Amino acid sequence: MTFQPSHTGLFLPTSFLESSRAARESRPVISAWAVLEDAPPENILGQILWLVYRWRALDDTSAGQKALMLLHSLDDATIFDGTTIVEGDGAGDGPRLVGLAHVVEMLRSHPAATPALIQLFRHWVDTANLTTPIIPSAFWRVTVNLAAGIVLDDETLFNEAVGQFQEG
C-alpha cells in the first residue's frame, strides 16, 4: 500500500463540507455558518483559522490569501508563546502544532499556496517543544508526528507515530 494522505484538512474532509453546504439552513450547522459571517476573532491565530474556514467553506479565495499572508508573517514567539489549553497540562506546543497542521492542510490547495507553506510547517515541527517527559506531552508528541507525517508527506514519521501509539 502506497502512502498517499488526503490533503483536504485534518479535521474537515471535503465530504463534510459538501453535506454541510447542502444542510446550511438546518440545525446544527446553521450556527456554524453564522460564525463565518460574523467578525473574525481578535487574536491573530483565531483570525487565521476563521479566514481558513471561510476559504474552505465559502470558497472565499481572498480570505485564503489573507490567511496565507498572515501565517507567513508570524514569528516563532507568536506561534510558540507558551500558552497551553489548560494551565499546567504538560502538553507543551503539541495542541498548537496540531491546530497549525490543520490550517496548513486546508490552505495547501489555495491557488496562492507555495511550497514555502510546507517548509514553514516543517520549521514549526522542528522548533516545537515536545520534549517534556510527562504523559500529556507524550500523547501530543505522537499526535503531532501523525499530523506532521500527513502534512509533510513523510511516511516514515507517520509510521513511527503509529508504532508509538500502538506501543502505548
Tab-separated table of C-alpha atoms in Angstrom:
chain	number	residue	atom	x	y	z
A	1	MET	CA	0.000	0.000	0.000
A	2	THR	CA	1.387	3.393	-1.011
A	3	PHE	CA	1.365	6.264	1.475
A	4	GLN	CA	-0.957	8.830	-0.099
A	5	PRO	CA	-2.533	11.058	2.534
A	6	SER	CA	-5.537	13.103	1.551
A	7	HIS	CA	-4.755	16.806	1.815
A	8	THR	CA	-8.144	18.371	2.457
A	9	GLY	CA	-7.755	19.297	6.134
A	10	LEU	CA	-7.075	17.020	9.053
A	11	PHE	CA	-10.468	17.520	10.656
A	12	LEU	CA	-12.585	18.763	7.776
A	13	PRO	CA	-12.939	16.364	4.875
A	14	THR	CA	-14.440	17.567	1.621
A	15	SER	CA	-17.450	15.263	2.088
A	16	PHE	CA	-18.304	17.056	5.342
A	17	LEU	CA	-18.105	20.450	3.655
A	18	GLU	CA	-20.380	19.259	0.869
A	19	SER	CA	-23.003	17.864	3.246
A	20	SER	CA	-22.788	20.998	5.407
A	21	ARG	CA	-23.386	23.229	2.408
A	22	ALA	CA	-26.428	21.161	1.460
A	23	ALA	CA	-27.810	21.473	5.010
A	24	ARG	CA	-26.735	25.087	5.552
A	25	GLU	CA	-30.129	26.186	6.898
A	26	SER	CA	-30.543	23.163	9.197
A	27	ARG	CA	-29.530	22.523	12.767
A	28	PRO	CA	-26.816	22.241	13.991
A	29	VAL	CA	-24.812	23.646	11.068
A	30	ILE	CA	-26.786	26.878	10.756
A	31	SER	CA	-24.985	28.339	13.779
A	32	ALA	CA	-21.589	27.287	12.414
A	33	TRP	CA	-22.284	29.027	9.128
A	34	ALA	CA	-23.350	32.156	11.041
A	35	VAL	CA	-19.913	32.308	12.704
A	36	LEU	CA	-18.319	32.612	9.268
A	37	GLU	CA	-20.440	35.694	8.618
A	38	ASP	CA	-19.526	37.317	11.969
A	39	ALA	CA	-16.476	39.456	12.615
A	40	PRO	CA	-13.231	37.496	12.964
A	41	PRO	CA	-11.684	36.833	16.383
A	42	GLU	CA	-9.267	39.440	17.717
A	43	ASN	CA	-6.225	37.203	18.241
A	44	ILE	CA	-4.063	36.500	15.218
A	45	LEU	CA	-4.267	32.698	15.312
A	46	GLY	CA	-8.049	32.878	15.675
A	47	GLN	CA	-8.218	35.236	12.712
A	48	ILE	CA	-6.165	32.870	10.596
A	49	LEU	CA	-8.395	29.923	11.449
A	50	TRP	CA	-11.533	31.969	10.737
A	51	LEU	CA	-10.118	33.024	7.361
A	52	VAL	CA	-9.156	29.437	6.528
A	53	TYR	CA	-12.682	28.207	7.262
A	54	ARG	CA	-14.074	30.987	5.059
A	55	TRP	CA	-11.734	29.840	2.285
A	56	ARG	CA	-12.738	26.191	2.549
A	57	ALA	CA	-16.425	26.531	3.435
A	58	LEU	CA	-17.373	29.578	1.370
A	59	ASP	CA	-14.750	29.310	-1.395
A	60	ASP	CA	-13.624	32.788	-0.341
A	61	THR	CA	-10.304	32.992	-2.183
A	62	SER	CA	-9.426	36.397	-0.731
A	63	ALA	CA	-9.872	35.021	2.823
A	64	GLY	CA	-7.487	32.186	1.986
A	65	GLN	CA	-4.995	34.657	0.511
A	66	LYS	CA	-5.129	36.777	3.662
A	67	ALA	CA	-4.726	33.687	5.863
A	68	LEU	CA	-1.614	32.697	3.913
A	69	MET	CA	-0.198	36.198	4.239
A	70	LEU	CA	-0.835	36.276	7.998
A	71	LEU	CA	0.546	32.771	8.507
A	72	HIS	CA	3.781	33.626	6.728
A	73	SER	CA	4.106	36.833	8.752
A	74	LEU	CA	4.047	35.091	12.141
A	75	ASP	CA	7.240	34.777	14.123
A	76	ASP	CA	8.159	31.880	16.389
A	77	ALA	CA	7.404	33.955	19.504
A	78	THR	CA	3.783	34.307	18.357
A	79	ILE	CA	3.437	30.665	17.378
A	80	PHE	CA	5.105	29.289	20.493
A	81	ASP	CA	4.034	31.835	23.092
A	82	GLY	CA	3.998	29.382	25.996
A	83	THR	CA	0.226	29.245	26.372
A	84	THR	CA	-1.499	25.890	26.612
A	85	ILE	CA	-5.092	24.701	26.508
A	86	VAL	CA	-5.133	24.039	30.253
A	87	GLU	CA	-2.561	25.652	32.514
A	88	GLY	CA	-0.071	23.067	33.712
A	89	ASP	CA	-1.330	20.394	31.305
A	90	GLY	CA	2.209	19.486	30.238
A	91	ALA	CA	1.231	19.369	26.573
A	92	GLY	CA	3.887	21.855	25.517
A	93	ASP	CA	3.403	23.085	21.965
A	94	GLY	CA	1.572	19.944	20.843
A	95	PRO	CA	-2.016	21.220	20.671
A	96	ARG	CA	-0.999	24.391	18.871
A	97	LEU	CA	1.091	22.442	16.360
A	98	VAL	CA	-1.781	20.058	15.582
A	99	GLY	CA	-4.012	23.093	15.010
A	100	LEU	CA	-1.411	24.578	12.680
A	101	ALA	CA	-1.215	21.276	10.814
A	102	HIS	CA	-4.959	21.507	10.222
A	103	VAL	CA	-4.628	25.099	8.986
A	104	VAL	CA	-1.774	24.200	6.620
A	105	GLU	CA	-3.700	21.216	5.264
A	106	MET	CA	-6.714	23.387	4.490
A	107	LEU	CA	-4.596	26.094	2.859
A	108	ARG	CA	-2.356	23.917	0.730
A	109	SER	CA	-4.981	23.753	-2.049
A	110	HIS	CA	-5.295	27.549	-2.239
A	111	PRO	CA	-4.115	28.940	-5.598
A	112	ALA	CA	-1.598	31.208	-3.830
A	113	ALA	CA	-0.104	28.461	-1.645
A	114	THR	CA	3.522	27.647	-2.425
A	115	PRO	CA	5.996	25.024	-1.185
A	116	ALA	CA	7.089	27.667	1.349
A	117	LEU	CA	3.929	26.855	3.322
A	118	ILE	CA	5.048	23.263	3.859
A	119	GLN	CA	8.597	24.434	4.618
A	120	LEU	CA	7.182	26.799	7.242
A	121	PHE	CA	5.290	23.940	8.860
A	122	ARG	CA	8.482	21.818	8.833
A	123	HIS	CA	10.205	24.685	10.675
A	124	TRP	CA	7.456	24.714	13.294
A	125	VAL	CA	7.742	20.946	13.797
A	126	ASP	CA	11.495	21.292	14.248
A	127	THR	CA	11.066	24.243	16.644
A	128	ALA	CA	8.215	22.946	18.818
A	129	ASN	CA	8.695	21.955	22.448
A	130	LEU	CA	7.558	18.345	22.574
A	131	THR	CA	10.252	17.061	24.892
A	132	THR	CA	8.693	17.137	28.355
A	133	PRO	CA	8.645	13.547	29.631
A	134	ILE	CA	5.179	13.515	31.182
A	135	ILE	CA	2.225	11.585	29.763
A	136	PRO	CA	0.298	14.507	28.174
A	137	SER	CA	3.413	15.563	26.320
A	138	ALA	CA	3.983	12.009	25.075
A	139	PHE	CA	0.395	11.891	23.776
A	140	TRP	CA	0.837	15.182	21.948
A	141	ARG	CA	4.213	14.123	20.554
A	142	VAL	CA	2.545	11.110	18.895
A	143	THR	CA	-0.388	13.236	17.701
A	144	VAL	CA	1.929	15.898	16.273
A	145	ASN	CA	4.001	13.265	14.495
A	146	LEU	CA	0.876	11.698	12.957
A	147	ALA	CA	-0.302	15.108	11.744
A	148	ALA	CA	3.170	16.137	10.591
A	149	GLY	CA	3.569	12.880	8.695
A	150	ILE	CA	0.439	13.743	6.726
A	151	VAL	CA	1.252	17.424	6.145
A	152	LEU	CA	4.851	16.718	5.174
A	153	ASP	CA	4.061	13.560	3.170
A	154	ASP	CA	6.563	11.825	5.433
A	155	GLU	CA	5.636	8.156	5.574
A	156	THR	CA	8.484	7.309	7.963
A	157	LEU	CA	7.395	9.928	10.503
A	158	PHE	CA	3.769	8.839	10.187
A	159	ASN	CA	4.622	5.143	10.657
A	160	GLU	CA	6.855	5.905	13.655
A	161	ALA	CA	3.945	7.737	15.276
A	162	VAL	CA	1.590	4.825	14.541
A	163	GLY	CA	4.144	2.495	16.140
A	164	GLN	CA	4.437	4.735	19.205
A	165	PHE	CA	0.664	4.798	19.504
A	166	GLN	CA	0.429	1.023	19.250
A	167	GLU	CA	3.099	0.610	21.922
A	168	GLY	CA	1.107	2.840	24.262
